[in-house]
Amino acid sequence: MRLILLGPPGAGKGTQAQRLVEKHGIPQLSTGDMLRAAVANGTEVGKRAKAVMDAGELVSDDIVNAIVAERIDQPDCANGFILDGYPRTLAQADAVEAMLARRSLRLDVAIELVVDDKALVGRIVKRAEDAKAAGQPVRKDDNPEVFDERLREYYKKTAPLIGYYYAKGLLKGVDGMADIDAVTRQIDALLEDRALVTQ
Ligand code: AMP
């Protein structure tokens, strides 16, 4: 099963992706996590991405497409994967489609977590507070100032993907404002509905 989680920052993509990992045993491919690892490791990609990420803007399509193309050839992706935070532009959406087509694969579904923007900044602030309380590193972009730019980038560049996947018959929306377990149940139900899992 190859699926995409779509939604603005703070919509709950990462949380739901982790649950899907546990349930279906396929990996979460978070370009944000991969880029943060590149920054932490001081790689060439990390050096190019750091300032852009800190400003809440999007890293170039070429960089992220290359990261994903390499990642999906790893053995753990053989039975599928969950794309979290990728694709984020129409060019990335075309790129992943081409990448998969070259491997005779295709996406099964794009799940949009539909959320109320007003709630998002609060979630981001809470994520930063929780990380701090747990002694984990706090993301530099999880603050209200950078969040505004991340949300603008989402509407400008990523929201058009909703129409893109709708037109392909792949889009499914779930109520991302429901509590975490309820969102998980909605996702489980739609995967069963599309016969992507057998239970
Ligand atoms: P995330 O963890 O998904 O919120 O991503 C954090 C930051 O990494 C974003 O604000 C972007 O700067 C960068 N990033 C992550 N994924 C992508 C992507 N698919 N395209 C461009 N930039 C990305």
mmCIF file of N, CA and C and ligand atoms in Angstrom, residues 9-10 13 30-33 35-36 49-50 52-61 64-65 68 84-89 92 124 127 139 141-142 146 150 153 158, ligand 1:
data_model
loop_
_atom_site.group_PDB
_atom_site.id
_atom_site.type_symbol
_atom_site.label_atom_id
_atom_site.label_comp_id
_atom_site.label_asym_id
_atom_site.label_seq_id
_atom_site.Cartn_x
_atom_site.Cartn_y
_atom_site.Cartn_z
ATOM 1 N N PRO A 9 0.744 22.095 8.105
ATOM 2 C CA PRO A 9 1.564 21.774 9.278
ATOM 3 C C PRO A 9 0.696 21.734 10.534
ATOM 4 N N GLY A 10 0.879 20.706 11.326
ATOM 5 C CA GLY A 10 0.090 20.596 12.560
ATOM 6 C C GLY A 10 -1.214 19.842 12.370
ATOM 7 N N LYS A 13 -0.345 14.716 10.498
ATOM 8 C CA LYS A 13 0.164 13.739 9.528
ATOM 9 C C LYS A 13 1.177 12.789 10.178
ATOM 10 N N SER A 30 9.043 10.601 5.822
ATOM 11 C CA SER A 30 8.823 12.015 6.125
ATOM 12 C C SER A 30 10.011 12.810 5.579
ATOM 13 N N THR A 31 9.747 13.616 4.548
ATOM 14 C CA THR A 31 10.855 14.405 3.993
ATOM 15 C C THR A 31 11.351 15.416 5.028
ATOM 16 N N GLY A 32 10.441 15.896 5.898
ATOM 17 C CA GLY A 32 10.868 16.810 6.961
ATOM 18 C C GLY A 32 11.890 16.133 7.868
ATOM 19 N N ASP A 33 11.587 14.882 8.288
ATOM 20 C CA ASP A 33 12.525 14.143 9.148
ATOM 21 C C ASP A 33 13.846 13.902 8.412
ATOM 22 N N LEU A 35 15.163 15.638 6.005
ATOM 23 C CA LEU A 35 15.911 16.897 5.864
ATOM 24 C C LEU A 35 16.520 17.315 7.199
ATOM 25 N N ARG A 36 15.755 17.139 8.292
ATOM 26 C CA ARG A 36 16.307 17.489 9.615
ATOM 27 C C ARG A 36 17.516 16.614 9.933
ATOM 28 N N ALA A 49 19.649 23.107 2.783
ATOM 29 C CA ALA A 49 18.251 23.175 3.226
ATOM 30 C C ALA A 49 18.042 23.996 4.499
ATOM 31 N N LYS A 50 19.046 24.122 5.328
ATOM 32 C CA LYS A 50 18.850 24.633 6.678
ATOM 33 C C LYS A 50 18.150 26.000 6.743
ATOM 34 N N VAL A 52 16.454 27.625 4.565
ATOM 35 C CA VAL A 52 15.116 27.599 3.969
ATOM 36 C C VAL A 52 14.124 27.020 4.977
ATOM 37 N N MET A 53 14.523 25.928 5.630
ATOM 38 C CA MET A 53 13.641 25.286 6.609
ATOM 39 C C MET A 53 13.405 26.203 7.808
ATOM 40 N N ASP A 54 14.462 26.835 8.275
ATOM 41 C CA ASP A 54 14.317 27.719 9.437
ATOM 42 C C ASP A 54 13.362 28.868 9.144
ATOM 43 N N ALA A 55 13.293 29.269 7.870
ATOM 44 C CA ALA A 55 12.410 30.374 7.495
ATOM 45 C C ALA A 55 10.981 29.905 7.218
ATOM 46 N N GLY A 56 10.766 28.586 7.238
ATOM 47 C CA GLY A 56 9.419 28.059 7.011
ATOM 48 C C GLY A 56 9.066 27.946 5.538
ATOM 49 N N GLU A 57 10.079 28.080 4.678
ATOM 50 C CA GLU A 57 9.820 27.972 3.237
ATOM 51 C C GLU A 57 10.088 26.543 2.763
ATOM 52 N N LEU A 58 9.786 26.306 1.501
ATOM 53 C CA LEU A 58 9.986 24.953 0.991
ATOM 54 C C LEU A 58 11.366 24.799 0.357
ATOM 55 N N VAL A 59 11.951 23.670 0.639
ATOM 56 C CA VAL A 59 13.230 23.291 0.037
ATOM 57 C C VAL A 59 12.959 22.974 -1.444
ATOM 58 N N SER A 60 13.972 23.099 -2.284
ATOM 59 C CA SER A 60 13.725 22.951 -3.726
ATOM 60 C C SER A 60 13.257 21.538 -4.081
ATOM 61 N N ASP A 61 12.429 21.501 -5.112
ATOM 62 C CA ASP A 61 11.879 20.218 -5.564
ATOM 63 C C ASP A 61 12.989 19.225 -5.886
ATOM 64 N N VAL A 64 14.358 17.462 -2.667
ATOM 65 C CA VAL A 64 13.472 16.477 -2.019
ATOM 66 C C VAL A 64 13.145 15.315 -2.948
ATOM 67 N N ASN A 65 12.976 15.589 -4.225
ATOM 68 C CA ASN A 65 12.690 14.481 -5.152
ATOM 69 C C ASN A 65 13.836 13.470 -5.150
ATOM 70 N N VAL A 68 13.734 11.328 -1.971
ATOM 71 C CA VAL A 68 12.659 10.330 -1.975
ATOM 72 C C VAL A 68 12.964 9.217 -2.978
ATOM 73 N N ASP A 84 4.726 11.307 4.088
ATOM 74 C CA ASP A 84 4.300 12.296 5.081
ATOM 75 C C ASP A 84 5.061 13.590 4.797
ATOM 76 N N GLY A 85 4.345 14.599 4.306
ATOM 77 C CA GLY A 85 5.013 15.873 4.007
ATOM 78 C C GLY A 85 5.645 15.886 2.625
ATOM 79 N N TYR A 86 5.290 14.947 1.808
ATOM 80 C CA TYR A 86 5.768 14.855 0.428
ATOM 81 C C TYR A 86 4.708 14.098 -0.354
ATOM 82 N N PRO A 87 4.370 14.486 -1.546
ATOM 83 C CA PRO A 87 4.787 15.695 -2.250
ATOM 84 C C PRO A 87 4.143 16.951 -1.654
ATOM 85 N N ARG A 88 4.775 18.081 -1.887
ATOM 86 C CA ARG A 88 4.302 19.348 -1.343
ATOM 87 C C ARG A 88 4.107 20.397 -2.427
ATOM 88 N N THR A 89 4.431 20.049 -3.663
ATOM 89 C CA THR A 89 4.192 20.951 -4.799
ATOM 90 C C THR A 89 3.677 20.087 -5.956
ATOM 91 N N GLN A 92 6.451 18.173 -7.463
ATOM 92 C CA GLN A 92 6.802 16.966 -6.687
ATOM 93 C C GLN A 92 5.780 15.855 -6.930
ATOM 94 N N ILE A 124 0.968 23.505 17.118
ATOM 95 C CA ILE A 124 2.412 23.631 16.887
ATOM 96 C C ILE A 124 3.124 24.097 18.174
ATOM 97 N N ARG A 127 3.269 21.233 20.475
ATOM 98 C CA ARG A 127 4.292 20.262 20.076
ATOM 99 C C ARG A 127 5.673 20.713 20.584
ATOM 100 N N ARG A 139 11.840 21.750 17.490
ATOM 101 C CA ARG A 139 12.030 22.179 16.106
ATOM 102 C C ARG A 139 12.095 23.697 16.030
ATOM 103 N N ASP A 141 11.367 25.551 13.648
ATOM 104 C CA ASP A 141 10.253 26.161 12.903
ATOM 105 C C ASP A 141 8.917 26.003 13.619
ATOM 106 N N ASP A 142 8.905 25.393 14.806
ATOM 107 C CA ASP A 142 7.661 25.258 15.560
ATOM 108 C C ASP A 142 7.452 26.452 16.479
ATOM 109 N N VAL A 146 7.280 31.604 12.463
ATOM 110 C CA VAL A 146 7.624 30.770 11.304
ATOM 111 C C VAL A 146 6.388 29.997 10.837
ATOM 112 N N ARG A 150 4.927 28.972 7.084
ATOM 113 C CA ARG A 150 4.692 27.575 6.682
ATOM 114 C C ARG A 150 3.262 27.405 6.167
ATOM 115 N N GLU A 153 2.994 28.965 2.708
ATOM 116 C CA GLU A 153 3.595 28.056 1.729
ATOM 117 C C GLU A 153 2.627 26.908 1.411
ATOM 118 N N THR A 158 1.059 23.767 -1.745
ATOM 119 C CA THR A 158 0.657 22.384 -1.465
ATOM 120 C C THR A 158 -0.844 22.155 -1.636
HETATM 121 P P1 AMP B 1 7.762 19.037 8.024
HETATM 122 O O1 AMP B 1 8.490 18.273 9.074
HETATM 123 O O2 AMP B 1 7.043 18.149 7.046
HETATM 124 O O3 AMP B 1 6.854 20.090 8.605
HETATM 125 O O4 AMP B 1 8.862 19.811 7.182
HETATM 126 C C1 AMP B 1 9.703 20.772 7.773
HETATM 127 C C2 AMP B 1 10.334 21.643 6.714
HETATM 128 O O5 AMP B 1 11.131 20.824 5.847
HETATM 129 C C3 AMP B 1 9.364 22.340 5.781
HETATM 130 O O6 AMP B 1 8.888 23.560 6.325
HETATM 131 C C4 AMP B 1 10.240 22.572 4.560
HETATM 132 O O7 AMP B 1 11.160 23.619 4.757
HETATM 133 C C5 AMP B 1 11.024 21.279 4.509
HETATM 134 N N1 AMP B 1 10.316 20.236 3.723
HETATM 135 C C6 AMP B 1 9.832 19.059 4.187
HETATM 136 N N2 AMP B 1 9.270 18.352 3.211
HETATM 137 C C7 AMP B 1 9.383 19.105 2.090
HETATM 138 C C8 AMP B 1 8.971 18.933 0.745
HETATM 139 N N3 AMP B 1 8.299 17.835 0.345
HETATM 140 N N4 AMP B 1 9.269 19.919 -0.137
HETATM 141 C C9 AMP B 1 9.937 21.019 0.243
HETATM 142 N N5 AMP B 1 10.336 21.263 1.494
HETATM 143 C C10 AMP B 1 10.072 20.306 2.421
#
